[in-house]
């Protein structure tokens, strides 16, 4: 199966349900993916980087959602990063183009946001930064979440390698 069709394949297997269906369960959560999808009140965080000031508030809001349904989470963080596999074509042969397209759209959106900001169109820039998506959390960002989890006695685990693989193994 070609890499670009993997998303389509998995989309057929995934469904959205109400969180109430998980009431009273123990749930392993891919913490890296979870952190990437936290929603912050700071629209310029993507532009400025660093650890957002509203990190604890965002984490608390998500933990409250889980607690409301008596879901006991076990957050699983990535361990050692594996080197990325080279891009392959349909015949499973490495591509030699050297062009990385991952994140190009985000880059263009941020570039447009900065252009709007420089023109003093702050409302449009704010909207564009927010829609550009989040930056990949840095190790400092992840460590800040882990530190906060320790303070709040939230259970977490650092996988030997990939968090999603560890979550699958827990099943």
CSV table of N, CA, C and O in Angstrom, one decimal, residues 5-89:
chain,number,residue,atom,x,y,z
A,5,UNK,N,-1.9,6.6,0.6
A,5,UNK,CA,-3.3,6.1,0.8
A,5,UNK,C,-3.5,5.5,2.2
A,5,UNK,O,-4.6,5.1,2.5
A,6,UNK,N,-2.5,5.6,3.1
A,6,UNK,CA,-2.6,5.1,4.4
A,6,UNK,C,-3.7,5.8,5.2
A,6,UNK,O,-4.5,5.2,5.9
A,7,UNK,N,-3.7,7.2,5.0
A,7,UNK,CA,-4.7,8.0,5.7
A,7,UNK,C,-6.1,7.6,5.3
A,7,UNK,O,-7.0,7.5,6.1
A,8,UNK,N,-6.4,7.3,4.0
A,8,UNK,CA,-7.7,6.9,3.5
A,8,UNK,C,-8.0,5.6,4.1
A,8,UNK,O,-9.2,5.3,4.5
A,9,UNK,N,-7.1,4.7,4.2
A,9,UNK,CA,-7.3,3.3,4.8
A,9,UNK,C,-7.8,3.4,6.2
A,9,UNK,O,-8.8,2.8,6.6
A,10,UNK,N,-7.0,4.2,7.0
A,10,UNK,CA,-7.4,4.3,8.4
A,10,UNK,C,-8.6,5.1,8.7
A,10,UNK,O,-9.3,4.9,9.6
A,11,UNK,N,-8.9,6.1,7.8
A,11,UNK,CA,-10.2,6.8,8.0
A,11,UNK,C,-11.4,5.9,7.9
A,11,UNK,O,-12.4,6.2,8.5
A,12,UNK,N,-11.3,4.8,7.2
A,12,UNK,CA,-12.4,3.9,7.1
A,12,UNK,C,-12.6,3.1,8.4
A,12,UNK,O,-13.7,2.7,8.7
A,13,UNK,N,-11.5,3.0,9.2
A,13,UNK,CA,-11.5,2.3,10.4
A,13,UNK,C,-11.9,3.2,11.6
A,13,UNK,O,-12.3,2.7,12.7
A,14,UNK,N,-11.8,4.5,11.5
A,14,UNK,CA,-12.0,5.4,12.6
A,14,UNK,C,-13.4,5.9,12.6
A,14,UNK,O,-13.9,6.2,11.5
A,15,UNK,N,-13.9,6.1,13.8
A,15,UNK,CA,-15.3,6.7,13.9
A,15,UNK,C,-15.3,7.6,15.1
A,15,UNK,O,-14.5,7.4,16.0
A,16,UNK,N,-16.1,8.6,15.1
A,16,UNK,CA,-16.2,9.5,16.2
A,16,UNK,C,-17.5,9.1,17.0
A,16,UNK,O,-18.5,8.9,16.4
A,17,UNK,N,-17.3,9.1,18.3
A,17,UNK,CA,-18.4,8.8,19.2
A,17,UNK,C,-18.3,9.8,20.4
A,17,UNK,O,-17.3,10.5,20.6
A,18,UNK,N,-19.4,9.8,21.1
A,18,UNK,CA,-19.4,10.7,22.3
A,18,UNK,C,-18.5,10.1,23.4
A,18,UNK,O,-18.3,8.9,23.5
A,19,UNK,N,-17.8,11.0,24.1
A,19,UNK,CA,-16.9,10.6,25.1
A,19,UNK,C,-17.6,9.8,26.2
A,19,UNK,O,-16.9,9.0,26.9
A,20,UNK,N,-18.9,9.9,26.4
A,20,UNK,CA,-19.6,9.2,27.4
A,20,UNK,C,-19.5,7.7,27.2
A,20,UNK,O,-19.7,6.9,28.1
A,21,UNK,N,-19.3,7.3,25.9
A,21,UNK,CA,-19.2,5.8,25.7
A,21,UNK,C,-18.0,5.2,26.3
A,21,UNK,O,-17.9,4.0,26.5
A,22,UNK,N,-17.0,6.0,26.7
A,22,UNK,CA,-15.8,5.5,27.4
A,22,UNK,C,-15.9,5.6,28.9
A,22,UNK,O,-14.9,5.4,29.6
A,23,UNK,N,-17.1,5.9,29.4
A,23,UNK,CA,-17.3,6.2,30.8
A,23,UNK,C,-16.8,5.0,31.7
A,23,UNK,O,-17.1,3.8,31.4
A,24,UNK,N,-16.0,5.3,32.7
A,24,UNK,CA,-15.5,4.3,33.6
A,24,UNK,C,-14.3,3.4,33.1
A,24,UNK,O,-14.0,2.4,33.6
A,25,UNK,N,-13.7,3.8,32.0
A,25,UNK,CA,-12.6,3.0,31.4
A,25,UNK,C,-11.2,3.5,31.8
A,25,UNK,O,-11.1,4.6,32.2
A,26,UNK,N,-10.3,2.7,31.5
A,26,UNK,CA,-8.9,3.0,31.6
A,26,UNK,C,-8.4,3.2,30.2
A,26,UNK,O,-8.7,2.4,29.3
A,27,UNK,N,-7.8,4.4,29.9
A,27,UNK,CA,-7.5,4.7,28.5
A,27,UNK,C,-6.0,5.1,28.3
A,27,UNK,O,-5.6,6.1,29.0
A,28,UNK,N,-5.3,4.4,27.4
A,28,UNK,CA,-4.0,4.9,27.1
A,28,UNK,C,-4.1,5.9,26.0
A,28,UNK,O,-4.8,5.7,25.0
A,29,UNK,N,-3.4,7.0,26.2
A,29,UNK,CA,-3.5,8.2,25.2
A,29,UNK,C,-2.1,8.5,24.7
A,29,UNK,O,-1.2,8.6,25.5
A,30,UNK,N,-2.0,8.6,23.4
A,30,UNK,CA,-0.7,9.0,22.8
A,30,UNK,C,-0.5,10.5,23.1
A,30,UNK,O,-1.1,11.4,22.6
A,31,UNK,N,0.3,10.7,24.1
A,31,UNK,CA,0.5,12.0,24.7
A,31,UNK,C,1.1,13.0,23.7
A,31,UNK,O,0.7,14.2,23.7
A,32,UNK,N,2.0,12.6,22.8
A,32,UNK,CA,2.5,13.5,21.9
A,32,UNK,C,1.5,14.1,20.9
A,32,UNK,O,1.4,15.3,20.7
A,33,UNK,N,0.6,13.2,20.5
A,33,UNK,CA,-0.5,13.6,19.6
A,33,UNK,C,-1.5,14.5,20.4
A,33,UNK,O,-2.0,15.5,19.9
A,34,UNK,N,-1.7,14.1,21.6
A,34,UNK,CA,-2.7,14.8,22.5
A,34,UNK,C,-2.2,16.3,22.7
A,34,UNK,O,-2.9,17.2,22.6
A,35,UNK,N,-0.9,16.4,23.0
A,35,UNK,CA,-0.3,17.7,23.2
A,35,UNK,C,-0.3,18.6,22.0
A,35,UNK,O,-0.6,19.8,22.0
A,36,UNK,N,0.0,17.9,20.8
A,36,UNK,CA,-0.1,18.7,19.5
A,36,UNK,C,-1.5,19.3,19.3
A,36,UNK,O,-1.6,20.2,18.6
A,37,UNK,N,-2.5,18.6,19.8
A,37,UNK,CA,-3.9,19.1,19.5
A,37,UNK,C,-4.5,19.9,20.7
A,37,UNK,O,-5.7,20.1,20.6
A,38,UNK,N,-3.7,20.2,21.7
A,38,UNK,CA,-4.3,21.1,22.7
A,38,UNK,C,-4.6,22.4,22.2
A,38,UNK,O,-3.9,22.9,21.3
A,39,UNK,N,-5.7,23.0,22.6
A,39,UNK,CA,-6.1,24.3,22.1
A,39,UNK,C,-5.8,25.4,23.1
A,39,UNK,O,-6.2,25.3,24.3
A,40,UNK,N,-5.0,26.3,22.7
A,40,UNK,CA,-4.6,27.4,23.6
A,40,UNK,C,-5.3,28.7,23.3
A,40,UNK,O,-5.8,28.9,22.1
A,41,UNK,N,-5.4,29.6,24.2
A,41,UNK,CA,-6.1,30.8,24.1
A,41,UNK,C,-5.2,31.8,23.3
A,41,UNK,O,-5.6,32.9,23.0
A,42,UNK,N,-3.9,31.4,23.1
A,42,UNK,CA,-2.9,32.3,22.6
A,42,UNK,C,-2.7,32.1,21.1
A,42,UNK,O,-2.0,31.2,20.7
A,43,UNK,N,-3.4,33.0,20.2
A,43,UNK,CA,-3.3,32.7,18.8
A,43,UNK,C,-1.9,33.0,18.2
A,43,UNK,O,-1.6,32.4,17.2
A,44,UNK,N,-1.1,33.8,18.9
A,44,UNK,CA,0.3,34.1,18.3
A,44,UNK,C,1.3,33.1,18.8
A,44,UNK,O,2.5,33.2,18.5
A,45,UNK,N,0.9,32.0,19.6
A,45,UNK,CA,1.8,31.0,20.0
A,45,UNK,C,2.6,30.4,18.9
A,45,UNK,O,3.8,30.1,19.0
A,46,UNK,N,1.9,30.1,17.8
A,46,UNK,CA,2.5,29.4,16.7
A,46,UNK,C,3.6,30.3,16.1
A,46,UNK,O,4.7,29.8,15.7
A,47,UNK,N,3.4,31.6,16.1
A,47,UNK,CA,4.4,32.5,15.6
A,47,UNK,C,5.6,32.7,16.5
A,47,UNK,O,6.7,32.8,16.1
A,48,UNK,N,5.3,32.8,17.8
A,48,UNK,CA,6.3,33.1,18.8
A,48,UNK,C,7.0,31.9,19.3
A,48,UNK,O,8.2,32.0,19.7
A,49,UNK,N,6.4,30.8,19.3
A,49,UNK,CA,7.0,29.6,19.8
A,49,UNK,C,7.1,29.6,21.4
A,49,UNK,O,6.5,30.4,22.0
A,50,UNK,N,7.9,28.6,21.9
A,50,UNK,CA,8.0,28.5,23.3
A,50,UNK,C,6.9,27.8,24.0
A,50,UNK,O,6.0,27.3,23.3
A,51,UNK,N,6.9,27.8,25.3
A,51,UNK,CA,5.8,27.2,26.0
A,51,UNK,C,4.7,28.2,26.3
A,51,UNK,O,4.9,29.3,26.8
A,52,UNK,N,3.5,27.9,25.9
A,52,UNK,CA,2.4,28.9,26.0
A,52,UNK,C,2.1,29.1,27.5
A,52,UNK,O,2.1,28.2,28.3
A,53,UNK,N,1.7,30.4,27.8
A,53,UNK,CA,1.3,30.7,29.1
A,53,UNK,C,0.1,30.0,29.6
A,53,UNK,O,-0.1,29.8,30.8
A,54,UNK,N,-0.8,29.6,28.7
A,54,UNK,CA,-2.0,29.0,29.1
A,54,UNK,C,-1.9,27.5,29.0
A,54,UNK,O,-2.9,26.8,29.0
A,55,UNK,N,-0.7,26.9,29.0
A,55,UNK,CA,-0.5,25.5,29.0
A,55,UNK,C,-1.3,24.7,30.1
A,55,UNK,O,-2.0,23.8,29.8
A,56,UNK,N,-1.1,25.2,31.3
A,56,UNK,CA,-1.7,24.5,32.4
A,56,UNK,C,-3.2,24.6,32.4
A,56,UNK,O,-3.9,23.6,32.7
A,57,UNK,N,-3.8,25.7,31.9
A,57,UNK,CA,-5.2,25.9,31.8
A,57,UNK,C,-5.7,24.9,30.7
A,57,UNK,O,-6.8,24.3,30.9
A,58,UNK,N,-5.0,24.8,29.6
A,58,UNK,CA,-5.5,23.9,28.5
A,58,UNK,C,-5.4,22.4,29.0
A,58,UNK,O,-6.4,21.7,28.7
A,59,UNK,N,-4.4,22.1,29.7
A,59,UNK,CA,-4.2,20.7,30.2
A,59,UNK,C,-5.4,20.4,31.2
A,59,UNK,O,-6.0,19.3,31.1
A,60,UNK,N,-5.6,21.3,32.1
A,60,UNK,CA,-6.6,21.2,33.1
A,60,UNK,C,-8.0,21.0,32.5
A,60,UNK,O,-8.8,20.1,32.9
A,61,UNK,N,-8.3,21.7,31.4
A,61,UNK,CA,-9.6,21.6,30.7
A,61,UNK,C,-9.8,20.2,30.1
A,61,UNK,O,-10.8,19.6,30.2
A,62,UNK,N,-8.7,19.7,29.5
A,62,UNK,CA,-8.8,18.4,28.9
A,62,UNK,C,-8.9,17.3,30.0
A,62,UNK,O,-9.7,16.3,29.8
A,63,UNK,N,-8.2,17.4,31.1
A,63,UNK,CA,-8.2,16.5,32.2
A,63,UNK,C,-9.6,16.5,32.8
A,63,UNK,O,-10.1,15.4,33.2
A,64,UNK,N,-10.2,17.7,32.9
A,64,UNK,CA,-11.6,17.8,33.5
A,64,UNK,C,-12.6,17.0,32.6
A,64,UNK,O,-13.5,16.4,33.1
A,65,UNK,N,-12.4,17.1,31.3
A,65,UNK,CA,-13.3,16.4,30.4
A,65,UNK,C,-13.3,14.9,30.7
A,65,UNK,O,-14.3,14.2,30.7
A,66,UNK,N,-12.0,14.4,30.8
A,66,UNK,CA,-11.9,13.0,31.1
A,66,UNK,C,-12.4,12.6,32.5
A,66,UNK,O,-13.1,11.6,32.6
A,67,UNK,N,-12.2,13.4,33.5
A,67,UNK,CA,-12.7,13.2,34.8
A,67,UNK,C,-14.2,13.2,34.9
A,67,UNK,O,-14.8,12.4,35.7
A,68,UNK,N,-14.8,14.0,34.1
A,68,UNK,CA,-16.3,14.1,34.1
A,68,UNK,C,-16.9,12.8,33.7
A,68,UNK,O,-18.0,12.5,34.2
A,69,UNK,N,-16.2,12.0,32.9
A,69,UNK,CA,-16.8,10.7,32.5
A,69,UNK,C,-16.1,9.6,33.2
A,69,UNK,O,-16.2,8.4,32.8
A,70,UNK,N,-15.4,9.9,34.3
A,70,UNK,CA,-14.7,8.8,35.1
A,70,UNK,C,-13.7,8.0,34.2
A,70,UNK,O,-13.6,6.8,34.3
A,71,UNK,N,-13.0,8.7,33.3
A,71,UNK,CA,-12.0,8.0,32.4
A,71,UNK,C,-10.7,8.2,33.1
A,71,UNK,O,-10.3,9.3,33.4
A,72,UNK,N,-10.0,7.1,33.3
A,72,UNK,CA,-8.7,7.2,33.9
A,72,UNK,C,-7.6,7.1,32.8
A,72,UNK,O,-7.3,6.0,32.3
A,73,UNK,N,-7.0,8.2,32.5
A,73,UNK,CA,-6.0,8.2,31.4
A,73,UNK,C,-4.6,7.7,31.8
A,73,UNK,O,-4.2,7.9,33.0
A,74,UNK,N,-3.9,7.1,30.9
A,74,UNK,CA,-2.5,6.8,31.1
A,74,UNK,C,-1.9,7.5,29.8
A,74,UNK,O,-2.1,7.0,28.7
A,75,UNK,N,-1.2,8.6,30.0
A,75,UNK,CA,-0.6,9.3,28.9
A,75,UNK,C,0.8,8.7,28.6
A,75,UNK,O,1.6,8.5,29.4
A,76,UNK,N,1.0,8.4,27.3
A,76,UNK,CA,2.2,7.7,26.8
A,76,UNK,C,2.9,8.7,25.9
A,76,UNK,O,2.4,9.0,24.9
A,77,UNK,N,4.2,9.0,26.4
A,77,UNK,CA,5.0,9.9,25.6
A,77,UNK,C,6.0,9.2,24.8
A,77,UNK,O,6.4,8.0,25.1
A,78,UNK,N,6.5,9.8,23.7
A,78,UNK,CA,7.5,9.2,22.8
A,78,UNK,C,8.8,9.0,23.6
A,78,UNK,O,9.1,9.8,24.5
A,79,UNK,N,9.6,8.0,23.3
A,79,UNK,CA,10.9,7.8,23.9
A,79,UNK,C,12.0,8.2,22.9
A,79,UNK,O,11.9,9.3,22.4
A,80,UNK,N,12.9,7.3,22.6
A,80,UNK,CA,13.9,7.6,21.6
A,80,UNK,C,13.3,7.8,20.2
A,80,UNK,O,12.5,7.0,19.8
A,81,UNK,N,13.7,8.8,19.5
A,81,UNK,CA,13.2,9.1,18.2
A,81,UNK,C,13.9,8.2,17.2
A,81,UNK,O,15.2,8.2,17.2
A,82,UNK,N,13.2,7.6,16.3
A,82,UNK,CA,13.8,6.8,15.3
A,82,UNK,C,14.0,7.7,14.1
A,82,UNK,O,13.3,8.7,13.8
A,83,UNK,N,15.1,7.4,13.3
A,83,UNK,CA,15.3,8.2,12.1
A,83,UNK,C,14.2,8.1,11.1
A,83,UNK,O,13.7,7.0,11.0
A,84,UNK,N,13.8,9.1,10.4
A,84,UNK,CA,12.7,9.0,9.5
A,84,UNK,C,13.1,8.1,8.3
A,84,UNK,O,14.2,8.1,7.8
A,85,UNK,N,12.1,7.4,7.8
A,85,UNK,CA,12.3,6.6,6.6
A,85,UNK,C,12.3,7.4,5.4
A,85,UNK,O,11.6,8.5,5.3
A,86,UNK,N,13.1,7.1,4.4
A,86,UNK,CA,13.1,7.9,3.2
A,86,UNK,C,11.8,7.8,2.4
A,86,UNK,O,11.2,6.7,2.5
A,87,UNK,N,11.4,8.8,1.7
A,87,UNK,CA,10.2,8.8,1.0
A,87,UNK,C,10.2,7.7,-0.1
A,87,UNK,O,11.3,7.6,-0.7
A,88,UNK,N,9.2,7.0,-0.3
A,88,UNK,CA,9.1,5.9,-1.3
A,88,UNK,C,8.1,6.2,-2.4
A,88,UNK,O,7.1,6.9,-2.2
A,89,UNK,N,8.4,5.7,-3.6
A,89,UNK,CA,7.4,5.8,-4.7
A,89,UNK,C,6.5,4.6,-4.6
A,89,UNK,O,6.6,3.7,-3.7
